[in-house]
Amino acid sequence: MQQQYAYQDLFLRDRKRELWKPIAGFEDFYEVSSHGRIKSLSRKWMLPHGGIRNKPIQILSPRVVRRYNKQAADHSYSVIAPLYLEGIAYCHSVARLVYNAFVAPLDLKDRSTLICFKDGDGRNLNYRNLEASNISKILKRSYEKGRAFSETRKPISQFDTRGNLIATYASLSEAGAKNGFDVSSISSAVHNGNMCKGFLWQQGRAGKFRKGVLRKHIDLGLSTNFASGATTEPKHAPPAADLSPATRKGERWKDFPGYEGLYQISNMGRVKALGKVSEGNLKKWYPERIKMLTSKKRKSKSEDRTSALITTLCKGGKKKNYLVARYVYCLFVEAFDLSDPNLRVRYKDGDAHNLEYRNLYLKEIAIRHNKQD
């Protein structure tokens, strides 16, 4: 077998200009050479039955770990040597042992300092080929050499809840910056097939959302919270479940009382968060989007469950929940005292998810109060 690398040479004779030094922590048992070879020193140990065995000096054959790099279509290598002390095996990177002995002192337990190879070959363990680095520098060099591709640099496509393409961005960072969304949230949506801020996301430049993934989403973006755990067919989904930013046919919008300039509500029960700059020091831009409604279950005397839909609005850092149906009726049917608990909004078809103004009516209910002594 042709010996291309020094660690493959298992003969005891020294190679040309090869130097040896004890390995820190294993001084009486092992030595490392400036070429990357490991020598096990001669020693004696006692056998279980009381006898003594002599272990001769020898050059160890290290273990070579090979990893395939899909981006570069080749392999990277690392050379590992198991060192034994009192019957316990300690695996060490040979490159780290060589660097510590012949280049500069190195804390072998400190994994924040990494050893890389000037020629890019992890099997060339000569001390002149080694240099200290860290994970950031190594990744940067991998990107520059085309051996790695950052997830944040891959194109990202944004779709509405019907799978129609809205925009394509050069990277996750650009998608987050232009939409005011957290990059990690978009990344999670891409890899898990979930929605983020009412939109579908897909890696790459694509004109259509993948059909196999789109089937997992209800056509109008109905959430499991909204449906109270029940399955709702897309064709029967109420307008209030539509998270698409486009205005629906016949839909009208008005400012949400007390949140003018921040939120609007439509005659179909949809709530819109208007584009704004966030509060605080970061000053992030949040574009206009439709808010996802959630259900608030309540139990009646007849044990029937109804789920009134609520929206959570934020102003001045404080969040508050509102019953959407009350505000739809007040703004688009007939104004009434929203603070009066005796006035309740009911649904003509009995469907608490159908928030269209034509489906709502007002009913006065007498609330009993406990008499105080």
Coordinates of C-alpha atoms in Angstrom, one line a residue:
M1 CA 0.0 0.0 0.0
Q2 CA 1.4 3.4 -1.0
Q3 CA 2.0 5.6 2.0
Q4 CA 0.7 9.0 1.0
Y5 CA 0.3 10.5 4.5
A6 CA 2.6 10.3 7.5
Y7 CA 0.1 8.7 9.8
Q8 CA 0.0 5.7 7.4
D9 CA 3.7 5.0 8.1
L10 CA 3.7 2.4 11.0
F11 CA 7.5 1.8 10.9
L12 CA 9.4 2.7 14.1
R13 CA 12.2 4.5 12.2
D14 CA 11.9 8.3 12.3
R15 CA 10.9 10.0 9.2
K16 CA 13.1 12.8 7.7
R17 CA 13.0 15.9 10.0
E18 CA 10.5 14.2 12.3
L19 CA 10.5 15.3 16.0
W20 CA 8.8 13.7 18.9
K21 CA 7.2 15.1 22.1
P22 CA 5.2 13.6 25.0
I23 CA 1.4 14.0 24.8
A24 CA 0.1 16.2 27.6
G25 CA -1.7 14.1 30.2
F26 CA -0.2 10.9 28.8
E27 CA 3.5 11.7 29.2
D28 CA 4.6 8.2 30.3
F29 CA 2.6 6.4 27.7
Y30 CA 2.4 8.2 24.3
E31 CA 4.3 10.6 22.1
V32 CA 3.2 12.6 19.1
S33 CA 5.5 13.6 16.2
S34 CA 5.7 16.8 14.2
H35 CA 4.4 14.8 11.2
G36 CA 1.3 13.6 13.0
R37 CA 2.3 10.1 14.0
I38 CA 1.4 8.6 17.4
K39 CA 3.8 6.4 19.3
S40 CA 2.8 4.1 22.1
L41 CA 5.8 3.8 24.5
S42 CA 7.0 0.5 26.0
R43 CA 5.6 -0.3 29.4
K44 CA 4.6 -3.1 31.7
W45 CA 1.2 -3.8 33.3
M46 CA 0.0 -6.4 35.7
L47 CA -2.4 -9.1 34.4
P48 CA -5.5 -10.2 36.5
H49 CA -3.9 -13.4 37.6
G50 CA -0.8 -11.6 38.9
G51 CA 1.5 -11.9 36.0
I52 CA 3.3 -9.0 34.3
R53 CA 3.2 -8.3 30.6
N54 CA 5.6 -6.2 28.6
K55 CA 4.0 -4.0 25.9
P56 CA 6.6 -3.1 23.2
I57 CA 7.0 0.3 21.6
Q58 CA 4.9 0.8 18.5
I59 CA 3.4 3.3 16.1
L60 CA -0.4 3.4 16.4
S61 CA -2.7 3.2 13.4
P62 CA -5.3 6.0 14.0
R63 CA -8.9 6.0 12.9
V64 CA -9.8 8.1 9.9
V65 CA -13.3 9.6 9.8
R66 CA -14.6 10.5 6.4
R67 CA -17.5 12.8 5.8
Y68 CA -19.2 13.4 2.4
N69 CA -19.7 17.1 1.5
K70 CA -22.8 17.3 -0.7
Q71 CA -22.2 20.9 -1.8
A72 CA -18.6 20.2 -3.0
A73 CA -19.3 16.5 -4.0
D74 CA -16.2 15.3 -2.2
H75 CA -15.1 14.1 1.2
S76 CA -13.5 15.8 4.2
Y77 CA -11.3 13.9 6.7
S78 CA -10.4 13.9 10.3
V79 CA -7.8 11.7 12.1
I80 CA -8.6 10.4 15.5
A81 CA -6.4 8.5 18.0
P82 CA -7.7 6.6 21.0
L83 CA -5.3 6.9 24.0
Y84 CA -5.7 4.6 26.9
L85 CA -5.1 5.5 30.6
E86 CA -6.0 3.1 33.4
G87 CA -8.2 1.1 31.1
I88 CA -10.2 4.1 29.8
A89 CA -10.0 5.2 26.2
Y90 CA -9.8 8.9 25.4
C91 CA -10.3 9.8 21.8
H92 CA -8.3 12.9 20.6
S93 CA -7.9 14.7 17.3
V94 CA -4.4 14.1 16.2
A95 CA -4.3 17.5 14.6
R96 CA -5.0 19.1 18.1
L97 CA -2.2 17.0 19.7
V98 CA 0.3 18.0 17.0
Y99 CA -0.6 21.7 17.3
N100 CA -0.4 21.7 21.1
A101 CA 3.0 20.0 21.0
F102 CA 4.7 21.8 18.1
V103 CA 2.9 25.1 17.3
A104 CA 1.4 26.6 20.5
P105 CA 0.0 25.5 23.8
L106 CA -3.7 24.5 23.5
D107 CA -6.3 23.5 26.0
L108 CA -7.3 20.1 24.6
K109 CA -10.7 20.3 26.4
D110 CA -11.6 23.7 25.0
R111 CA -13.7 23.0 21.9
S112 CA -14.1 26.7 21.0
T113 CA -10.6 26.7 19.5
L114 CA -10.5 24.5 16.4
I115 CA -7.6 23.4 14.3
C116 CA -7.9 23.7 10.5
F117 CA -5.6 22.8 7.7
K118 CA -3.9 25.3 5.4
D119 CA -4.2 23.0 2.3
G120 CA -7.7 21.9 3.3
D121 CA -6.7 18.3 3.7
G122 CA -7.5 16.9 7.1
R123 CA -5.1 14.0 6.6
N124 CA -2.0 16.2 6.2
L125 CA -1.1 16.5 9.9
N126 CA 2.3 18.1 9.5
Y127 CA 2.6 20.9 12.1
R128 CA 3.4 23.5 9.3
N129 CA -0.1 22.7 7.8
L130 CA -2.0 23.5 11.0
E131 CA -3.5 26.7 12.3
A132 CA -5.9 27.6 15.1
S133 CA -9.3 28.9 14.2
N134 CA -12.9 29.0 15.4
I135 CA -16.2 27.9 14.0
S136 CA -17.1 31.3 12.5
K137 CA -13.8 31.5 10.5
I138 CA -14.1 27.9 9.3
L139 CA -17.7 28.4 8.1
K140 CA -16.7 31.6 6.4
R141 CA -13.9 29.9 4.5
S142 CA -16.2 27.0 3.6
Y143 CA -18.7 29.4 2.1
E144 CA -15.9 31.2 0.2
K145 CA -14.7 27.9 -1.2
G146 CA -18.1 26.7 -2.1
R147 CA -18.1 23.8 0.4
A148 CA -21.0 25.1 2.4
F149 CA -24.2 27.0 1.7
S150 CA -25.9 29.1 4.3
E151 CA -29.6 28.5 4.9
T152 CA -30.1 32.2 5.2
R153 CA -28.6 32.8 1.7
K154 CA -31.0 30.5 -0.1
P155 CA -33.9 32.0 -2.0
I156 CA -37.3 32.0 -0.2
S157 CA -40.7 32.3 -1.9
Q158 CA -43.8 33.7 -0.1
F159 CA -47.3 32.5 -0.9
D160 CA -50.8 33.5 0.2
T161 CA -53.0 30.9 1.9
R162 CA -54.3 29.7 -1.5
G163 CA -50.8 28.9 -2.7
N164 CA -50.4 31.9 -5.0
L165 CA -47.0 33.4 -5.2
I166 CA -46.6 36.9 -3.6
A167 CA -42.9 37.5 -3.7
T168 CA -39.5 35.8 -3.9
Y169 CA -36.6 36.9 -1.8
A170 CA -32.9 36.3 -2.2
S171 CA -32.5 35.0 1.4
L172 CA -34.2 34.5 4.7
S173 CA -32.6 37.7 6.0
E174 CA -34.1 39.7 3.1
A175 CA -37.6 38.1 3.6
G176 CA -37.5 38.9 7.3
A177 CA -36.3 42.5 6.8
K178 CA -38.8 43.4 4.1
N179 CA -41.8 41.9 6.0
G180 CA -40.7 42.7 9.5
F181 CA -40.9 39.1 10.5
D182 CA -38.5 37.1 12.7
V183 CA -36.1 35.1 10.5
S184 CA -36.3 32.0 12.8
S185 CA -40.1 32.0 12.5
I186 CA -39.9 32.0 8.7
S187 CA -37.2 29.3 8.8
S188 CA -39.4 27.1 11.0
A189 CA -42.3 27.6 8.6
V190 CA -40.2 26.6 5.7
H191 CA -38.9 23.4 7.2
N192 CA -42.0 22.3 9.1
G193 CA -44.6 23.2 6.5
N194 CA -46.4 25.7 8.8
M195 CA -47.7 29.2 8.2
C196 CA -45.9 32.2 9.5
K197 CA -47.8 35.5 10.0
G198 CA -50.6 34.2 7.8
F199 CA -48.4 33.3 4.8
L200 CA -46.9 30.1 3.4
W201 CA -43.2 29.9 2.8
Q202 CA -41.1 27.7 0.5
Q203 CA -37.4 27.4 -0.1
G204 CA -36.2 28.2 -3.7
R205 CA -37.7 30.2 -6.5
A206 CA -41.0 28.6 -7.4
G207 CA -44.1 29.9 -9.1
K208 CA -46.4 27.6 -7.2
F209 CA -46.5 26.2 -3.7
R210 CA -45.9 22.4 -3.5
K211 CA -49.2 20.6 -3.8
G212 CA -48.3 17.9 -1.3
V213 CA -47.6 20.5 1.4
L214 CA -50.5 22.8 0.4
R215 CA -53.0 19.9 1.1
K216 CA -52.0 20.1 4.8
H217 CA -53.3 23.7 5.0
I218 CA -56.9 24.6 4.9
D219 CA -57.5 26.7 1.7
L220 CA -58.4 29.8 3.6
G221 CA -55.9 29.5 6.4
L222 CA -58.2 28.2 9.1
S223 CA -56.2 27.5 12.2
T224 CA -56.8 24.6 14.6
N225 CA -57.3 27.2 17.4
F226 CA -60.0 28.9 15.2
A227 CA -61.7 25.6 14.5
S228 CA -61.7 24.6 18.2
G229 CA -60.1 21.3 17.2
A230 CA -62.8 20.4 14.6
T231 CA -62.0 19.7 11.0
T232 CA -63.5 22.3 8.6
E233 CA -63.6 21.7 4.9
P234 CA -62.0 24.6 2.9
K235 CA -65.1 25.2 0.8
H236 CA -67.2 25.7 4.0
A237 CA -64.6 27.9 5.8
P238 CA -66.1 31.2 6.9
P239 CA -64.7 34.5 5.5
A240 CA -63.2 35.3 8.9
A241 CA -60.7 32.5 8.4
D242 CA -59.3 34.0 5.2
L243 CA -55.8 35.3 6.0
S244 CA -55.1 36.6 2.6
P245 CA -54.3 40.3 2.6
A246 CA -56.5 40.9 -0.5
T247 CA -59.9 42.5 0.2
R248 CA -62.7 40.1 -0.5
K249 CA -65.7 40.9 -2.8
G250 CA -68.1 43.1 -0.9
E251 CA -65.8 43.6 2.0
R252 CA -65.6 47.0 3.8
W253 CA -63.2 48.1 6.4
K254 CA -63.5 50.5 9.4
D255 CA -61.1 51.5 12.2
F256 CA -61.2 49.3 15.3
P257 CA -62.5 51.6 18.1
G258 CA -59.7 52.6 20.4
Y259 CA -57.1 51.4 18.0
E260 CA -57.4 53.9 15.1
G261 CA -54.3 53.7 12.9
L262 CA -53.3 50.3 14.3
Y263 CA -56.1 47.9 13.5
Q264 CA -59.2 47.7 11.3
I265 CA -62.2 45.3 11.2
S266 CA -64.3 44.3 8.2
N267 CA -68.0 43.6 7.7
M268 CA -67.0 39.9 7.2
G269 CA -65.3 39.6 10.6
R270 CA -61.7 39.9 9.5
V271 CA -59.3 41.9 11.6
K272 CA -56.4 43.7 9.9
A273 CA -53.2 44.8 11.5
L274 CA -52.0 47.9 9.7
G275 CA -48.4 48.5 8.6
K276 CA -46.4 50.2 11.4
V277 CA -43.0 50.7 13.0
S278 CA -42.6 48.7 16.2
E279 CA -42.2 50.3 19.5
G280 CA -39.0 50.1 21.5
N281 CA -35.4 50.5 20.4
L282 CA -35.3 48.2 17.4
K283 CA -37.9 50.1 15.3
K284 CA -38.8 47.2 13.0
W285 CA -41.2 47.7 10.2
Y286 CA -44.3 45.4 10.3
P287 CA -46.3 45.3 7.0
E288 CA -50.1 45.1 6.8
R289 CA -51.5 41.6 7.6
I290 CA -54.7 39.8 8.5
K291 CA -54.8 38.5 12.1
M292 CA -55.6 34.9 12.9
L293 CA -58.7 34.6 15.1
T294 CA -58.9 32.2 18.1
S295 CA -62.0 30.7 19.8
K296 CA -63.1 31.2 23.3
K297 CA -65.2 28.2 24.4
R298 CA -68.1 28.7 26.8
K299 CA -70.4 26.1 28.2
S300 CA -74.2 26.7 28.3
K301 CA -76.8 25.3 30.6
S302 CA -77.8 22.8 28.0
E303 CA -74.2 21.5 27.9
D304 CA -73.9 22.7 24.3
R305 CA -70.6 24.2 23.4
T306 CA -70.3 27.5 21.5
S307 CA -67.1 29.2 20.5
A308 CA -67.1 32.9 20.2
L309 CA -64.2 34.2 18.1
I310 CA -61.9 36.7 19.7
T311 CA -58.9 38.8 18.5
T312 CA -56.0 40.0 20.5
L313 CA -54.9 43.6 20.0
C314 CA -51.9 45.3 21.3
K315 CA -51.3 49.0 22.1
G316 CA -48.6 50.5 24.2
G317 CA -47.2 47.1 25.0
K318 CA -50.5 45.9 26.5
K319 CA -52.6 43.1 25.0
K320 CA -56.3 42.8 25.3
N321 CA -58.9 40.3 23.9
Y322 CA -62.1 41.4 22.1
L323 CA -65.2 39.5 20.9
V324 CA -65.2 40.2 17.1
A325 CA -68.9 39.7 16.6
R326 CA -69.8 42.6 18.9
Y327 CA -67.6 45.0 17.0
V328 CA -68.8 43.8 13.6
Y329 CA -72.5 44.4 14.6
C330 CA -71.7 47.7 16.3
L331 CA -69.8 49.2 13.3
F332 CA -71.8 47.7 10.3
V333 CA -75.3 47.0 11.6
E334 CA -76.4 49.2 14.5
A335 CA -74.4 51.0 17.1
F336 CA -74.9 50.0 20.7
D337 CA -73.2 50.3 24.1
L338 CA -70.3 47.8 23.8
S339 CA -69.8 48.0 27.6
D340 CA -73.3 46.8 28.3
P341 CA -73.1 43.1 29.3
N342 CA -76.9 42.6 28.9
L343 CA -76.6 43.1 25.1
R344 CA -75.4 40.0 23.4
V345 CA -74.7 39.4 19.7
R346 CA -76.1 36.2 18.3
Y347 CA -75.9 34.3 15.0
K348 CA -78.9 33.8 12.7
D349 CA -77.6 30.5 11.4
G350 CA -76.2 29.3 14.7
D351 CA -72.7 29.3 13.4
A352 CA -70.4 31.3 15.8
H353 CA -67.7 31.3 13.1
N354 CA -69.8 33.1 10.5
L355 CA -69.1 36.7 11.4
E356 CA -70.7 38.4 8.4
Y357 CA -72.7 41.4 9.5
R358 CA -75.9 40.0 7.8
N359 CA -75.7 36.9 10.0
L360 CA -75.7 38.8 13.3
Y361 CA -78.5 40.1 15.5
L362 CA -78.6 41.8 18.9
K363 CA -80.4 40.2 21.9
E364 CA -80.9 41.7 25.4
I365 CA -80.3 39.2 28.2
A366 CA -81.1 39.9 31.8
I367 CA -78.2 39.1 34.1
R368 CA -79.0 38.1 37.6
H369 CA -77.0 39.6 40.4
N370 CA -76.5 38.0 43.8
K371 CA -78.2 40.0 46.6
Q372 CA -75.9 41.2 49.2
D373 CA -76.9 41.0 52.9

